[in-house]
CSV table of C-alpha atoms in Angstrom, one decimal:
chain,number,residue,atom,x,y,z
A,1,MET,CA,204.5,64.7,109.3
A,2,SER,CA,204.4,66.5,105.9
A,3,ALA,CA,207.5,67.4,104.0
A,4,GLU,CA,206.8,71.1,104.5
A,5,LYS,CA,206.7,70.7,108.3
A,6,ALA,CA,210.0,68.7,108.2
A,7,GLY,CA,211.7,71.4,106.1
A,8,ALA,CA,210.5,74.2,108.5
A,9,GLU,CA,211.7,72.1,111.5
A,10,ILE,CA,215.1,71.7,110.0
A,11,ALA,CA,215.4,75.4,109.3
A,12,ALA,CA,214.3,76.3,112.8
A,13,SER,CA,217.3,74.5,114.4
A,14,GLN,CA,221.0,73.9,113.7
A,15,ARG,CA,223.9,71.9,115.1
A,16,LEU,CA,225.7,73.8,117.9
A,17,ASP,CA,229.1,73.5,116.3
A,18,LYS,CA,227.8,74.9,113.0
A,19,TRP,CA,226.0,77.7,114.7
A,20,LEU,CA,229.1,78.8,116.7
A,21,TRP,CA,231.1,78.8,113.5
A,22,ALA,CA,228.5,80.7,111.6
A,23,ALA,CA,228.2,83.3,114.4
A,24,ARG,CA,232.0,83.7,114.2
A,25,PHE,CA,232.8,82.6,117.8
A,26,PHE,CA,235.3,80.2,116.3
A,27,LYS,CA,237.3,80.3,113.0
A,28,THR,CA,236.7,76.6,112.2
A,29,ARG,CA,234.1,74.0,113.1
A,30,SER,CA,236.9,71.9,114.4
A,31,LEU,CA,237.8,74.5,116.9
A,32,ALA,CA,234.2,74.8,117.9
A,33,VAL,CA,233.9,71.1,118.4
A,34,GLU,CA,237.1,71.1,120.5
A,35,ALA,CA,235.7,73.9,122.7
A,36,ILE,CA,232.4,72.1,123.1
A,37,ASN,CA,234.0,68.8,124.0
A,38,GLY,CA,236.3,70.6,126.4
A,39,GLY,CA,233.4,71.9,128.4
A,40,LYS,CA,233.9,75.6,127.3
A,41,VAL,CA,230.3,75.8,125.8
A,42,HIS,CA,227.2,75.3,127.9
A,43,VAL,CA,223.6,75.2,126.5
A,44,ASP,CA,220.9,76.3,128.9
A,45,GLY,CA,223.4,75.8,131.8
A,46,GLN,CA,224.4,72.2,130.9
A,47,ARG,CA,227.4,70.8,129.0
A,48,ALA,CA,226.6,69.9,125.4
A,49,LYS,CA,227.7,67.8,122.5
A,50,PRO,CA,228.6,69.3,119.1
A,51,GLY,CA,225.5,67.8,117.5
A,52,ARG,CA,223.1,69.4,119.9
A,53,SER,CA,220.4,71.4,118.2
A,54,VAL,CA,220.1,75.1,119.0
A,55,ARG,CA,217.0,77.2,118.2
A,56,PRO,CA,216.2,80.8,118.7
A,57,GLY,CA,215.7,81.5,122.4
A,58,THR,CA,218.4,79.0,123.4
A,59,LYS,CA,220.9,80.4,126.0
A,60,LEU,CA,224.6,79.7,125.5
A,61,SER,CA,227.6,80.3,127.8
A,62,ILE,CA,230.9,80.4,125.8
A,63,HIS,CA,234.3,80.6,127.5
A,64,LYS,CA,237.5,81.4,125.5
A,65,GLY,CA,240.6,82.0,127.7
A,66,GLN,CA,239.7,84.7,130.2
A,67,LEU,CA,236.7,86.0,128.1
A,68,ALA,CA,233.2,84.7,128.5
A,69,TRP,CA,230.0,85.4,126.7
A,70,GLN,CA,226.4,84.9,128.0
A,71,ILE,CA,224.2,85.0,124.9
A,72,GLU,CA,220.8,84.1,123.6
A,73,VAL,CA,220.4,82.7,120.1
A,74,LYS,CA,218.2,85.0,118.0
A,75,ALA,CA,218.5,83.4,114.5
A,76,ILE,CA,219.9,80.5,112.6
A,77,ALA,CA,222.2,80.9,109.6
A,78,LYS,CA,222.8,78.3,106.9
A,79,GLN,CA,226.2,79.8,105.9
A,80,ARG,CA,228.9,81.8,107.5
A,81,ARG,CA,228.3,85.5,106.7
A,82,PRO,CA,230.3,88.7,107.4
A,83,ALA,CA,230.8,89.7,111.0
A,84,SER,CA,228.2,92.5,110.8
A,85,GLU,CA,225.5,89.9,109.8
A,86,ALA,CA,226.8,87.3,112.3
A,87,ALA,CA,226.2,89.7,115.1
A,88,LEU,CA,222.5,89.6,114.3
A,89,LEU,CA,222.4,85.9,115.1
A,90,PHE,CA,222.6,86.4,118.9
A,91,GLU,CA,222.1,88.9,121.7
A,92,GLU,CA,224.6,89.2,124.5
A,93,GLU,CA,223.6,89.9,128.0
A,94,GLU,CA,224.6,93.4,129.2
A,95,GLN,CA,226.4,92.2,132.3
A,96,SER,CA,228.4,89.8,130.2
A,97,ARG,CA,229.4,92.4,127.7
A,98,LEU,CA,230.5,94.9,130.4
A,99,LYS,CA,232.6,92.3,132.2
A,100,ARG,CA,234.3,91.3,128.9
A,101,GLN,CA,235.0,94.9,128.0
A,102,GLU,CA,236.5,95.4,131.4
A,103,ILE,CA,238.9,92.5,131.0
A,104,VAL,CA,239.9,93.7,127.5
A,105,ALA,CA,240.6,97.2,128.9
A,106,GLU,CA,242.8,95.7,131.7
A,107,ARG,CA,244.8,93.8,129.2
A,108,ARG,CA,245.4,96.9,127.1
A,109,ALA,CA,246.4,98.9,130.2
A,110,ALA,CA,248.9,96.2,131.2
A,111,GLY,CA,250.7,96.6,127.9
A,112,PRO,CA,252.7,93.9,126.0
A,113,ALA,CA,254.4,91.1,128.0
A,114,ALA,CA,257.9,92.0,128.9
A,115,ARG,CA,260.8,90.1,127.2
A,116,SER,CA,263.0,88.2,129.6
A,117,GLU,CA,266.5,89.4,129.8
A,118,GLY,CA,268.0,86.0,129.2
A,119,GLY,CA,268.6,84.4,125.8
A,120,ARG,CA,269.9,85.8,122.6
A,121,PRO,CA,269.5,89.6,122.0
A,122,THR,CA,267.1,90.8,119.3
A,123,LYS,CA,268.3,92.6,116.2
A,124,ARG,CA,267.2,95.8,117.8
A,125,ASP,CA,269.2,95.1,121.0
A,126,ARG,CA,272.3,94.3,118.9
A,127,ARG,CA,272.0,97.5,117.0
A,128,ARG,CA,271.7,99.5,120.3
A,129,LEU,CA,274.8,97.6,121.7
A,130,SER,CA,276.8,98.4,118.6
A,131,ASP,CA,275.8,102.1,118.8
A,132,LEU,CA,277.0,102.2,122.4
A,133,THR,CA,280.3,100.4,121.8
A,134,GLY,CA,281.0,102.1,118.5
A,135,LYS,CA,281.6,98.9,116.6
C-alpha cells in the first residue's frame, strides 16, 4: 500500500468518540466515551467502542436522556468547528427529528419543575412574607 493510499484511508474514517465530539453531540471526548461505553451510542444497530472507525454512510443511533437521534454520517472533520459547520457532518432522519422536536415541545409546555414547599424559603419568598406581615 502506498503512502498516498494510507493517507486517504486515514482521512476517510475517524474514531467514533472524536467524530461525536467534532459533530457537537458531546462537549468533551470524555463525555462521548462515557456515553459510548454506557451503550447510548449504536453504530449500524450494534453497540460500539470509542475507537470504532466511522466513515461517511455509517448510521448512528445516539441517546441522551429522553432525546434520541438517528443519523447518517456525511463527512469527517479533523477539528471541532462551529455548530453551523458541525451540522454539515451528518444528516438526521426526518422521523427522528420530528419525534425529538415533539419531546422538546412537551417539556416547554410543562414549564419549570415546581419547587417543593418544604425546606428553607427563598429570598423572594422571605420578601413576600415580610410584605404580608409588615416587618
